[in-house]
mmCIF file of C-alpha atoms in Angstrom:
data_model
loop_
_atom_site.group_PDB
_atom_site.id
_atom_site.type_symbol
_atom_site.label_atom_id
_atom_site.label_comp_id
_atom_site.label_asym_id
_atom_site.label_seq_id
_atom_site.Cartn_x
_atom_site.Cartn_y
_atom_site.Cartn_z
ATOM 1 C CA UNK A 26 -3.093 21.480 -19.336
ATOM 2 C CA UNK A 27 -3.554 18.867 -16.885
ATOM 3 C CA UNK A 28 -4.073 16.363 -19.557
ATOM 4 C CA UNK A 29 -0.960 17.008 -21.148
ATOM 5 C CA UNK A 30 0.888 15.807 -18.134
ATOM 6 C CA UNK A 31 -0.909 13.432 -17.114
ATOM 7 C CA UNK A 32 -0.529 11.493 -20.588
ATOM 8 C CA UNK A 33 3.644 12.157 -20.650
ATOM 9 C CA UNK A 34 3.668 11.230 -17.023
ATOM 10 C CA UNK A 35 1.518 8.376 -17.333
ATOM 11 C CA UNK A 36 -0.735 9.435 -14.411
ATOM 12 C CA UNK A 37 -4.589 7.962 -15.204
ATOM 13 C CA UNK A 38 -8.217 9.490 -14.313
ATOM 14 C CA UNK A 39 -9.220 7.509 -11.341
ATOM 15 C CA UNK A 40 -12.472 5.678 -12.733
ATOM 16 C CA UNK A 41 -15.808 6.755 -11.594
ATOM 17 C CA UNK A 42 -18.104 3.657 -10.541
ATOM 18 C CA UNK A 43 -22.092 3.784 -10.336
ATOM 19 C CA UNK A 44 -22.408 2.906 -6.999
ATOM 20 C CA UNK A 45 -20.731 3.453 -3.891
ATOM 21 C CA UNK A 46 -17.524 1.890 -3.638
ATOM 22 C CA UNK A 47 -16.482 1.904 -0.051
ATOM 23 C CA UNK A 48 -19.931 0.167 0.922
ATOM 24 C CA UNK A 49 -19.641 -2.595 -2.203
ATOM 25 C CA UNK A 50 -17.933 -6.058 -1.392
ATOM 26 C CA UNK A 51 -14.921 -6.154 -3.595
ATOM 27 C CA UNK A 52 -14.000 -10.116 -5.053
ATOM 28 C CA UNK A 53 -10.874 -10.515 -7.467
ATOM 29 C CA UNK A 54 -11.975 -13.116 -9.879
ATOM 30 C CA UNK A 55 -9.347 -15.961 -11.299
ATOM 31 C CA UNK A 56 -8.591 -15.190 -14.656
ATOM 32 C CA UNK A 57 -10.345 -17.290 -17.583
ATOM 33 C CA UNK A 58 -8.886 -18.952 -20.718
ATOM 34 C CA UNK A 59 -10.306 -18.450 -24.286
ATOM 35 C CA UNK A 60 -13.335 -20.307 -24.880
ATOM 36 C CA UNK A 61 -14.454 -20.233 -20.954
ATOM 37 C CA UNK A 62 -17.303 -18.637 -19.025
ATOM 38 C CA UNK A 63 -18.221 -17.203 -15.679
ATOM 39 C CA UNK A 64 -21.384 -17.761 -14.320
ATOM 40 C CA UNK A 65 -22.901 -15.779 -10.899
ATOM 41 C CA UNK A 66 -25.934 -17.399 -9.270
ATOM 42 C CA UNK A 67 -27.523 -15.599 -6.210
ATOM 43 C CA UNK A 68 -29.958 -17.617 -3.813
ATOM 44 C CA UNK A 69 -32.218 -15.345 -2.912
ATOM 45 C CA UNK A 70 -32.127 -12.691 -5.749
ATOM 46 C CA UNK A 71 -32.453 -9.245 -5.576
ATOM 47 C CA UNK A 72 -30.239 -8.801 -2.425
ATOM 48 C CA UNK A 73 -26.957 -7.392 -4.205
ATOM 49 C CA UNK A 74 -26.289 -6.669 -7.776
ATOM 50 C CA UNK A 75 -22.714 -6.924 -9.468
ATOM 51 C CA UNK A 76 -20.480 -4.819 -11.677
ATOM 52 C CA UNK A 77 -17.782 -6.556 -13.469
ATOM 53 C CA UNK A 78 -14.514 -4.573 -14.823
ATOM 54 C CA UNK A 79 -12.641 -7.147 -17.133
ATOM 55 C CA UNK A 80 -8.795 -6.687 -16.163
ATOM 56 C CA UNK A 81 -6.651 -6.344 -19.645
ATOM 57 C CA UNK A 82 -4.571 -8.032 -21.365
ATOM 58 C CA UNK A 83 -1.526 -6.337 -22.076
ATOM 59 C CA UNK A 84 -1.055 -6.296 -26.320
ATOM 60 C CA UNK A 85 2.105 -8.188 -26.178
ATOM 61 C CA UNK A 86 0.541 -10.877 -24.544
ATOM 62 C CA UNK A 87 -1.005 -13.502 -26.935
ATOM 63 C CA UNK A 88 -4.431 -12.856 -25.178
ATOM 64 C CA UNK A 89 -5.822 -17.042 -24.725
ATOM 65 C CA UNK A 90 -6.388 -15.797 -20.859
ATOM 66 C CA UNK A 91 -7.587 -12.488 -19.417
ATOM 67 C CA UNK A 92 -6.291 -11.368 -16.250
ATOM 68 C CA UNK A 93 -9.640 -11.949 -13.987
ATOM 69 C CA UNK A 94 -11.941 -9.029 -12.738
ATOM 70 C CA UNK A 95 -12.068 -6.728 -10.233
ATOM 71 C CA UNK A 96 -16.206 -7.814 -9.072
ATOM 72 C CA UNK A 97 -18.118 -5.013 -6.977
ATOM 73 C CA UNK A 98 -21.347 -6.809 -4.838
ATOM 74 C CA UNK A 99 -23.515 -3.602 -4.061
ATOM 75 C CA UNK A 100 -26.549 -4.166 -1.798
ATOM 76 C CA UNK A 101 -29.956 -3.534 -2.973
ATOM 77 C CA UNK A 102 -32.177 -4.418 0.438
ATOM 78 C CA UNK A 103 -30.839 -5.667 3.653
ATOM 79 C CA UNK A 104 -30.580 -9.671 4.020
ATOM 80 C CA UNK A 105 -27.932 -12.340 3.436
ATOM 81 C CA UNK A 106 -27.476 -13.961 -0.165
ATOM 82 C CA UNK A 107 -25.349 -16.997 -1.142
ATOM 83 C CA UNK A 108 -23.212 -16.173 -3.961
ATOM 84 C CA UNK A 109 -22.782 -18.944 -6.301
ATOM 85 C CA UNK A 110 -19.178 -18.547 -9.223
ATOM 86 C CA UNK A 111 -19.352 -21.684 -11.692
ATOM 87 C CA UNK A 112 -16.138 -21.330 -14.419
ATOM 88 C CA UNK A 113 -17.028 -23.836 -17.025
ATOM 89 C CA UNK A 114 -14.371 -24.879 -19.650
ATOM 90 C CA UNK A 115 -14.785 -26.463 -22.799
ATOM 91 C CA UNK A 116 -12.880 -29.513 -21.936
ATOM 92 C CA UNK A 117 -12.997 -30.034 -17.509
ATOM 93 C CA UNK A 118 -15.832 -30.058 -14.824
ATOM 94 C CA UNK A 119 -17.007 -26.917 -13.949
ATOM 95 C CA UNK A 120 -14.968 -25.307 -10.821
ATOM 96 C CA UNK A 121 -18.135 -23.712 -8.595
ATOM 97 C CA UNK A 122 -17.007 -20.783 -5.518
ATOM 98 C CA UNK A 123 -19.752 -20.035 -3.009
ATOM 99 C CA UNK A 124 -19.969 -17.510 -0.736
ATOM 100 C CA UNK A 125 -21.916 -15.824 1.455
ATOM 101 C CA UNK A 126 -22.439 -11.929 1.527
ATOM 102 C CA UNK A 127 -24.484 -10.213 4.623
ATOM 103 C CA UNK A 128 -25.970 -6.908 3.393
ATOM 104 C CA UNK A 129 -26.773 -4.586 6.454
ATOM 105 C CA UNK A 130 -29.250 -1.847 6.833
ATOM 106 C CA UNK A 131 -26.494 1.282 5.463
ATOM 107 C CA UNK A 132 -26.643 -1.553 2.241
ATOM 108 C CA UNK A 133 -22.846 -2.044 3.154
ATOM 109 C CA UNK A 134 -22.036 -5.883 1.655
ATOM 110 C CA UNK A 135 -19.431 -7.847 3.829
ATOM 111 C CA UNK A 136 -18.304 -11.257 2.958
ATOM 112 C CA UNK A 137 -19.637 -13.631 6.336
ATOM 113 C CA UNK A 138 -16.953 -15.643 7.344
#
C-alpha cells in the first residue's frame, strides 16, 4: 500500500549506502562533458576508499554533460591522505583538485582546512 502512494505522490525510498554515511566525507563533483574522465589519486593508499553515485541527466536533456556526483570518502585506518581529482578532456589540459582528508580513530573523514 505504501508503494502505491509513494509512486502517485512522488515520494522516493531514501537510498541505502554501504558504509556509514554520517562518518564519510561528502565532495560534490563538477559535472563532466561527453568524452571526459575523472581520475582519483590517493597519496598514501589505503587510508579512505570512495563511492561514487553519478547524478542524472534528466531525459529531456540532450545528455553531452552529466550533472557531477555526489563522492562519499569513508575511512579505512586512521591517518591523513592527499586526495588528488584530475578531469581530463579530449581537447584542454587536465584541471587537477587536491585535497587533504584527516581520518580519525572513530574512521570519521573530515576535509583539513
Amino acid at each position: 500500500m505504501l508503494g502505491i502512494f509513494s509512486g502517485l505522490f512522488g515520494c522516493s525510498k531514501k537510498p541505502e549506502y554501504p558504509f556509514d554515511k554520517e562518518k564519510a566525507y561528502y565532495f560534490l563533483r563538477q559535472g563532466v562533458i561527453a568524452g571526459g574522465a575523472v581520475h582519483y589519486d590517493f597519496s598514501p593508499e589505503g587510508i579512505v576508499e570512495y563511492y561514487s553515485y553519478v547524478r542524472a541527466v534528466p531525459e529531456y536533456e540532450a545528455g553531452m554533460r552529466d550533472k557531477g556526483a555526489d563522492i562519499y570518502f569513508v575511512g579505512l585506518k586512521e591517518g591523513r591522505v592527499e586526495v588528488t581529482l584530475t578531469y581530463e578532456y579530449p581537447t584542454c589540459e587536465p584541471e587537477i583538485d587536491s585535497f587533504t582528508l584527516n581520518v580519525d580513530k572513530d574512521l570519521c573523514v573530515t576535509r583539513v582546512p
